[in-house]
Coordinates of C-alpha atoms in Angstrom, one line a residue:
M1 CA 130.2 70.5 -89.5
K2 CA 130.2 73.3 -92.1
K3 CA 133.6 74.7 -90.9
S4 CA 135.3 71.3 -90.6
W5 CA 134.2 70.1 -94.1
M6 CA 135.0 73.4 -95.7
G7 CA 138.4 73.3 -94.1
F8 CA 138.8 69.7 -95.3
L9 CA 137.9 70.7 -98.8
G10 CA 140.7 73.3 -98.8
L11 CA 143.2 70.7 -97.6
L12 CA 141.9 68.2 -100.2
M13 CA 142.4 70.7 -103.0
A14 CA 145.9 71.5 -101.9
A15 CA 146.7 67.8 -101.6
C16 CA 145.4 66.9 -105.0
G17 CA 147.3 69.8 -106.6
A18 CA 144.5 72.1 -107.6
G19 CA 145.4 73.6 -110.9
N20 CA 146.5 70.3 -112.5
P21 CA 145.4 70.7 -116.1
N22 CA 145.2 66.9 -116.8
K23 CA 141.9 66.2 -114.9
Q24 CA 138.7 65.9 -117.0
L25 CA 135.1 65.3 -116.1
A26 CA 134.1 61.9 -117.5
D27 CA 131.0 61.8 -119.7
G28 CA 128.2 59.4 -118.8
I29 CA 126.1 58.6 -115.7
W30 CA 127.4 59.3 -112.2
Q31 CA 126.1 58.2 -108.9
A32 CA 126.2 61.0 -106.2
K33 CA 125.7 60.9 -102.5
L34 CA 125.1 63.6 -99.9
H35 CA 126.5 62.3 -96.6
R36 CA 124.3 63.3 -93.7
A37 CA 125.9 63.2 -90.2
D38 CA 123.5 60.4 -89.2
G39 CA 124.8 58.1 -92.0
A40 CA 121.7 58.3 -94.2
D41 CA 123.2 59.1 -97.6
I42 CA 120.9 60.8 -100.0
V43 CA 121.6 59.2 -103.3
F44 CA 120.9 60.6 -106.8
N45 CA 122.3 60.3 -110.3
F46 CA 123.5 62.8 -112.9
E47 CA 124.6 62.6 -116.5
V48 CA 127.6 64.5 -117.8
K49 CA 127.7 65.5 -121.5
D50 CA 129.7 67.7 -123.9
T51 CA 127.5 70.4 -125.5
A52 CA 129.2 72.7 -128.0
G53 CA 132.6 72.1 -126.4
K54 CA 131.2 72.8 -122.9
K55 CA 130.5 70.4 -120.1
V56 CA 126.9 70.3 -118.8
L57 CA 125.1 67.9 -116.6
F58 CA 121.6 66.7 -116.1
V59 CA 120.3 65.7 -112.6
L60 CA 118.2 62.6 -113.1
N61 CA 115.1 61.8 -111.0
A62 CA 112.7 59.3 -112.5
N63 CA 111.6 60.9 -115.8
D64 CA 112.9 64.4 -115.0
R65 CA 116.2 65.7 -116.5
L66 CA 117.2 69.0 -114.8
L67 CA 119.8 70.8 -116.9
V68 CA 122.7 72.3 -115.0
D69 CA 124.8 74.4 -117.4
D70 CA 127.0 76.3 -114.9
V71 CA 129.8 73.7 -114.6
K72 CA 133.4 74.9 -114.2
L73 CA 136.6 72.8 -114.0
Q74 CA 139.7 74.6 -113.0
G75 CA 142.5 72.1 -112.8
D76 CA 141.1 69.4 -110.6
S77 CA 138.7 71.7 -108.8
L78 CA 135.1 71.3 -109.8
F79 CA 132.4 74.0 -109.3
I80 CA 128.8 73.3 -110.1
K81 CA 126.1 76.0 -109.5
M82 CA 122.5 74.7 -109.5
P83 CA 120.1 76.7 -111.6
F84 CA 117.6 77.2 -108.8
F85 CA 117.4 77.6 -105.1
D86 CA 120.8 79.2 -104.7
S87 CA 122.9 76.1 -104.0
E88 CA 126.2 74.8 -105.4
F89 CA 128.8 72.1 -105.3
K90 CA 132.5 72.6 -104.7
A91 CA 134.6 69.5 -105.1
V92 CA 137.9 68.0 -106.2
L93 CA 138.4 65.4 -108.9
S94 CA 140.8 62.7 -107.6
S95 CA 140.4 61.1 -111.0
D96 CA 138.4 61.8 -114.1
S97 CA 135.6 59.6 -112.7
A98 CA 135.6 60.4 -108.9
A99 CA 134.8 63.6 -107.0
K100 CA 134.6 64.6 -103.4
G101 CA 133.7 67.9 -101.7
V102 CA 130.6 69.7 -100.3
W103 CA 127.2 70.8 -101.3
I104 CA 126.4 74.3 -100.1
R105 CA 123.0 75.9 -99.7
H106 CA 122.9 79.7 -99.4
L107 CA 120.0 80.6 -97.2
A108 CA 118.7 84.0 -96.4
D109 CA 120.7 84.4 -93.2
K110 CA 123.4 81.7 -93.4
D111 CA 125.1 79.0 -95.5
V112 CA 124.7 75.3 -94.7
S113 CA 126.7 72.5 -96.2
V114 CA 127.0 68.7 -96.3
P115 CA 129.8 66.4 -97.6
F116 CA 129.3 65.2 -101.1
S117 CA 131.0 62.4 -103.2
A118 CA 130.3 61.1 -106.7
I119 CA 131.6 58.3 -108.9
A120 CA 131.2 57.9 -112.7
G121 CA 129.9 54.8 -114.5
Q122 CA 127.4 53.8 -111.8
A123 CA 123.9 54.2 -113.1
E124 CA 122.4 52.1 -110.3
R125 CA 120.7 54.4 -107.7
F126 CA 120.3 51.8 -104.9
P127 CA 121.8 48.3 -104.9
V128 CA 119.3 45.5 -105.2
A129 CA 120.5 42.5 -103.1
Q130 CA 117.6 40.3 -103.9
K131 CA 114.7 40.2 -106.3
A132 CA 111.6 42.3 -105.2
T133 CA 109.1 40.2 -103.3
V134 CA 106.5 42.9 -103.2
D135 CA 105.0 45.4 -105.6
V136 CA 104.3 48.9 -104.4
S137 CA 102.4 50.0 -107.5
G138 CA 99.3 51.9 -106.7
R139 CA 98.0 54.4 -104.2
W140 CA 98.9 54.5 -100.5
V141 CA 97.3 56.6 -97.7
T142 CA 100.4 57.8 -95.7
Q143 CA 100.9 59.3 -92.3
F144 CA 104.1 61.2 -91.4
V145 CA 104.9 61.7 -87.7
S146 CA 107.7 63.8 -86.2
P147 CA 109.7 62.0 -83.5
T148 CA 110.2 65.3 -81.7
D149 CA 106.5 66.3 -81.8
K150 CA 104.6 63.1 -81.0
D151 CA 101.6 65.0 -79.6
K152 CA 101.0 66.7 -82.9
A153 CA 98.5 65.1 -85.3
P154 CA 100.1 63.2 -88.2
S155 CA 100.4 64.9 -91.5
L156 CA 98.6 63.1 -94.3
A157 CA 99.7 62.4 -97.9
I158 CA 98.9 60.0 -100.7
G159 CA 101.8 58.0 -102.1
E160 CA 101.5 57.0 -105.7
F161 CA 104.1 54.6 -107.2
K162 CA 104.7 52.5 -110.3
Q163 CA 107.0 49.5 -110.0
T164 CA 108.7 47.8 -113.0
G165 CA 110.7 44.8 -111.8
D166 CA 112.8 46.2 -109.0
L167 CA 112.6 49.8 -110.1
V168 CA 110.1 52.3 -108.6
H169 CA 109.0 55.8 -109.7
G170 CA 106.4 57.9 -107.9
T171 CA 105.7 60.7 -105.5
F172 CA 103.8 61.7 -102.4
L173 CA 100.8 64.0 -103.0
T174 CA 99.8 66.5 -100.2
T175 CA 97.2 69.3 -100.0
T176 CA 99.9 71.9 -100.7
G177 CA 101.8 70.1 -103.5
D178 CA 103.9 67.0 -104.2
Y179 CA 107.3 65.7 -103.4
R180 CA 108.2 65.9 -107.1
F181 CA 110.1 63.1 -108.9
L182 CA 111.0 60.2 -106.6
E183 CA 113.1 57.3 -107.9
G184 CA 114.3 54.2 -106.2
A185 CA 114.1 50.4 -105.9
V186 CA 112.7 47.5 -104.0
S187 CA 115.2 44.9 -102.7
G188 CA 113.3 42.0 -101.2
D189 CA 110.6 43.8 -99.2
T190 CA 112.7 46.9 -98.6
L191 CA 111.8 50.1 -100.4
K192 CA 114.2 53.0 -100.9
L193 CA 113.4 56.2 -102.7
S194 CA 115.3 59.5 -103.1
T195 CA 115.3 62.8 -105.0
F196 CA 117.5 65.8 -105.4
D197 CA 116.9 69.0 -107.4
G198 CA 119.0 71.6 -105.6
S199 CA 116.4 72.2 -102.9
H200 CA 114.7 68.9 -102.2
A201 CA 117.2 66.4 -100.8
Y202 CA 115.1 63.5 -99.7
L203 CA 115.5 59.8 -98.8
F204 CA 112.7 57.4 -97.9
T205 CA 113.3 53.9 -96.5
A206 CA 110.6 51.4 -95.5
R207 CA 109.5 47.7 -95.3
V208 CA 106.6 46.7 -97.5
A209 CA 103.9 44.0 -97.1
N210 CA 101.1 43.4 -99.6
D211 CA 98.8 46.2 -98.3
S212 CA 100.9 48.1 -95.8
I213 CA 104.2 50.0 -95.5
A214 CA 105.8 50.0 -92.1
N215 CA 109.0 51.2 -90.3
G216 CA 109.3 54.1 -92.7
V217 CA 111.8 56.8 -92.2
F218 CA 111.8 60.0 -94.2
Y219 CA 115.2 61.8 -94.1
A220 CA 114.6 65.4 -95.1
G221 CA 117.5 67.7 -96.1
I222 CA 121.1 67.9 -95.1
G223 CA 120.7 68.4 -91.3
D224 CA 119.2 65.9 -88.9
G225 CA 115.6 66.3 -90.0
L226 CA 113.6 63.1 -90.2
Q227 CA 110.1 61.8 -89.8
Y228 CA 108.6 58.4 -89.4
F229 CA 105.9 57.2 -91.8
S230 CA 103.5 54.3 -92.4
A231 CA 101.0 53.7 -95.2
V232 CA 98.1 51.4 -96.2
R233 CA 97.1 50.6 -99.7
N234 CA 93.9 52.4 -100.8
D235 CA 93.4 53.0 -104.6
T236 CA 90.4 55.2 -104.1
A237 CA 91.9 57.6 -101.6
K238 CA 91.6 61.3 -102.3
L239 CA 93.0 64.5 -100.8
P240 CA 90.8 67.4 -99.6
D241 CA 89.6 69.7 -102.4
E242 CA 92.3 72.2 -103.1
K243 CA 89.6 74.9 -103.6
T244 CA 88.5 74.7 -100.0
L245 CA 91.8 75.3 -98.1
A246 CA 91.9 79.0 -98.8
T247 CA 88.9 81.1 -99.8
M248 CA 87.8 84.7 -99.9
K249 CA 86.5 86.1 -96.5
P250 CA 82.8 86.6 -96.2
G251 CA 81.7 89.8 -98.0
Q252 CA 84.9 90.0 -100.0
T253 CA 84.9 89.5 -103.8
K254 CA 87.9 91.4 -105.1
L255 CA 91.6 91.6 -104.3
D256 CA 93.4 95.0 -103.8
F257 CA 97.2 95.0 -103.9
T258 CA 100.1 97.0 -105.2
F259 CA 103.7 95.8 -105.2
P260 CA 106.9 96.6 -107.1
D261 CA 108.2 94.6 -110.0
L262 CA 111.9 93.6 -110.2
N263 CA 112.7 97.1 -111.6
G264 CA 111.0 98.8 -108.7
N265 CA 107.9 99.9 -110.7
K266 CA 104.7 99.7 -108.8
V267 CA 102.1 97.4 -110.3
S268 CA 98.5 97.2 -109.1
I269 CA 95.7 94.7 -109.7
N270 CA 93.6 97.8 -110.4
D271 CA 95.8 98.9 -113.4
D272 CA 94.1 99.3 -116.7
R273 CA 96.2 96.4 -118.1
F274 CA 94.2 94.0 -116.1
K275 CA 90.7 95.4 -116.5
N276 CA 88.1 93.4 -118.4
K277 CA 90.5 90.4 -118.5
V278 CA 90.8 87.1 -116.9
V279 CA 93.7 87.3 -114.5
I280 CA 95.6 84.4 -113.0
I281 CA 97.6 85.2 -109.9
T282 CA 100.2 82.8 -108.6
L283 CA 101.6 83.1 -105.0
M284 CA 105.2 81.8 -105.4
G285 CA 108.8 82.0 -104.4
S286 CA 112.1 81.1 -106.1
W287 CA 112.9 78.8 -103.1
C288 CA 109.8 76.6 -103.8
P289 CA 110.2 73.5 -106.1
N290 CA 106.5 73.2 -106.7
C291 CA 106.5 76.8 -107.7
M292 CA 109.2 76.0 -110.2
D293 CA 107.0 73.4 -111.8
E294 CA 104.0 75.8 -111.9
T295 CA 106.1 78.6 -113.3
G296 CA 107.3 76.3 -116.1
F297 CA 103.7 75.5 -117.0
L298 CA 102.4 79.1 -116.6
S299 CA 105.2 80.7 -118.7
K300 CA 104.6 78.4 -121.7
W301 CA 100.8 78.7 -121.2
Y302 CA 101.0 82.5 -121.1
D303 CA 103.0 82.7 -124.3
K304 CA 100.4 80.7 -126.1
N305 CA 97.3 82.3 -124.6
K306 CA 98.1 86.0 -123.8
D307 CA 96.2 87.2 -126.8
R308 CA 92.9 85.6 -125.6
G309 CA 92.4 88.4 -123.1
V310 CA 94.2 86.8 -120.1
E311 CA 97.0 88.1 -117.9
V312 CA 99.2 86.4 -115.3
I313 CA 100.7 88.0 -112.2
G314 CA 103.3 86.4 -109.9
L315 CA 103.4 87.5 -106.3
A316 CA 106.8 86.5 -104.9
Y317 CA 107.3 85.7 -101.2
E318 CA 111.0 85.4 -100.9
R319 CA 113.0 84.2 -97.8
T320 CA 114.2 87.8 -97.1
T321 CA 112.5 91.1 -96.8
D322 CA 115.5 92.8 -98.5
F323 CA 114.4 93.9 -102.0
E324 CA 117.7 93.6 -103.7
K325 CA 118.4 90.1 -102.3
S326 CA 114.9 89.0 -103.4
K327 CA 115.4 90.5 -106.8
K328 CA 118.7 88.6 -107.2
S329 CA 117.1 85.3 -106.2
L330 CA 114.2 85.8 -108.7
E331 CA 116.2 86.9 -111.7
G332 CA 117.8 83.6 -112.5
F333 CA 114.6 81.7 -111.7
L334 CA 112.5 83.8 -114.1
K335 CA 115.2 83.9 -116.8
R336 CA 115.4 80.1 -116.8
F337 CA 111.7 79.8 -117.6
D338 CA 111.6 82.8 -119.9
V339 CA 108.8 84.4 -117.8
K340 CA 107.2 87.4 -119.7
Y341 CA 104.4 88.2 -117.2
P342 CA 105.0 90.6 -114.3
V343 CA 106.4 89.1 -111.1
L344 CA 106.1 91.4 -108.1
I345 CA 108.1 91.3 -104.9
T346 CA 105.8 91.4 -101.8
G347 CA 108.5 92.1 -99.3
V348 CA 107.0 89.4 -97.0
T349 CA 108.6 86.1 -96.3
P350 CA 106.8 82.7 -96.5
A351 CA 107.6 82.1 -92.8
D352 CA 105.8 85.2 -91.7
P353 CA 102.6 84.0 -89.9
E354 CA 100.9 87.2 -91.0
K355 CA 101.8 87.0 -94.6
G356 CA 98.2 86.7 -95.7
E357 CA 97.0 89.7 -93.7
K358 CA 100.0 91.8 -94.9
T359 CA 99.6 91.1 -98.6
L360 CA 96.1 89.7 -99.4
P361 CA 93.9 90.5 -96.4
Q362 CA 90.8 89.6 -98.4
L363 CA 91.8 85.9 -98.2
T364 CA 91.1 83.6 -95.2
G365 CA 94.9 82.9 -95.4
I366 CA 97.7 81.5 -97.4
K367 CA 97.9 77.8 -96.8
G368 CA 100.8 76.8 -99.1
F369 CA 102.9 77.7 -102.1
P370 CA 102.1 77.9 -104.8
T371 CA 98.5 79.2 -104.5
T372 CA 96.7 80.1 -107.6
I373 CA 93.9 82.7 -107.8
F374 CA 91.5 83.0 -110.8
I375 CA 89.9 86.4 -111.3
N376 CA 87.0 86.9 -113.8
K377 CA 86.6 89.8 -116.2
K378 CA 84.6 91.8 -113.6
G379 CA 87.7 91.7 -111.3
E380 CA 86.0 89.2 -108.9
V381 CA 87.8 86.2 -107.5
A382 CA 86.3 83.1 -109.0
E383 CA 88.4 80.3 -107.4
V384 CA 91.4 79.9 -105.2
H385 CA 93.5 76.8 -105.6
T386 CA 96.1 75.8 -102.9
G387 CA 99.1 73.7 -104.1
F388 CA 100.1 72.3 -107.4
S389 CA 100.2 68.8 -108.9
G390 CA 103.4 68.9 -111.0
P391 CA 104.7 66.7 -113.8
G392 CA 106.0 64.2 -111.2
T393 CA 102.4 63.3 -110.4
G394 CA 101.6 61.8 -113.8
E395 CA 97.8 61.7 -114.5
H396 CA 97.1 64.3 -111.8
Y397 CA 99.2 66.8 -113.8
E398 CA 97.3 65.9 -116.9
Q399 CA 94.0 66.4 -115.0
F400 CA 95.3 69.8 -113.6
Q401 CA 96.0 71.1 -117.2
S402 CA 92.6 70.0 -118.4
D403 CA 90.8 71.6 -115.4
F404 CA 92.9 74.8 -115.7
N405 CA 92.1 75.3 -119.4
R406 CA 88.5 74.5 -118.8
L407 CA 88.2 77.1 -116.1
V408 CA 89.9 79.8 -118.0
T409 CA 87.8 79.2 -121.1
Q410 CA 84.7 79.4 -118.9
L411 CA 85.8 82.7 -117.4
L412 CA 86.6 84.2 -120.8
A413 CA 83.1 83.3 -122.0
N414 CA 81.3 85.1 -119.2

């Protein structure tokens, strides 16, 4: 599919007369679609604006507005580079308010692409054929099952949604993070939700009764990946304690690591800079949307609190073992969030089953990204938190911030 659509894009540019100076990119709200081969279009919206004489756009998901400022229009050829996750759009404007082309993800070992189209002036994400007959507001215990691995135990999540009229915002919470900002609608008893941020490209469809969700299909990404899901309403449901998923091995109290920063300089947890301080270590990667949310929080938090006797270290697990490629992926990510604390390149990929033993053998393992490790002033590990509840989780994000600040203050006092 990649070759055929890239070839089609070239023919489309030629047919439309790439280089035509009369095409513009209409301001306002656009509806966009990623066209999967199975016909499940992943729908999202973006807003185009003029800023200081330059076109920028904001990808819209629920209450999130993701700024995309690398937008180029050359004649009728449109090039949009996403700020994270190394992905981009290449398209042709058939008019000021319609575009067609491809979305391309640059992975560590290959590029993958999917057809893309967009039309201006359509703020509606999903059509609502009839007034909602159900309300999905609340908390739902959810089971996801792979159709190709039916013998495997279902993966569990908690869906949390807020419905206003026909419109729905929410997310799914898991032990290792959340699905970020989901937006959609209920038409009759049919629920549709989607999100797109340059990495996540998700579509959920399901039928809803008063206390159950059935016939759910989760379309993940731009290939043919999908899962089935069902859910039951349970407003008291909770996930396992994130502090119990990864811990220090028996008899171990301290970490011991040395990795290079982006300039190749070796940095160790045993350096004088970190002695007699509270140190927060985040295991992250530029490919990870939940890591993006945590990095946004930590960068601002560090700027405000670094003089209190605290330090932050990022340990990056990139999708390649090549240092220069890892550095390139991280540079834009860290610049966007104005990160001033050291971020080190581990040289180990997140897919490596021995990533924990190779980097932090004192831990029982790395169960997900991000993982946050709190070290007291004696250099001892006080807590290990797996996953991150980002701003898309509402009150959970507020609770996270409160718990985070309380723990740091406690460690500073001892």
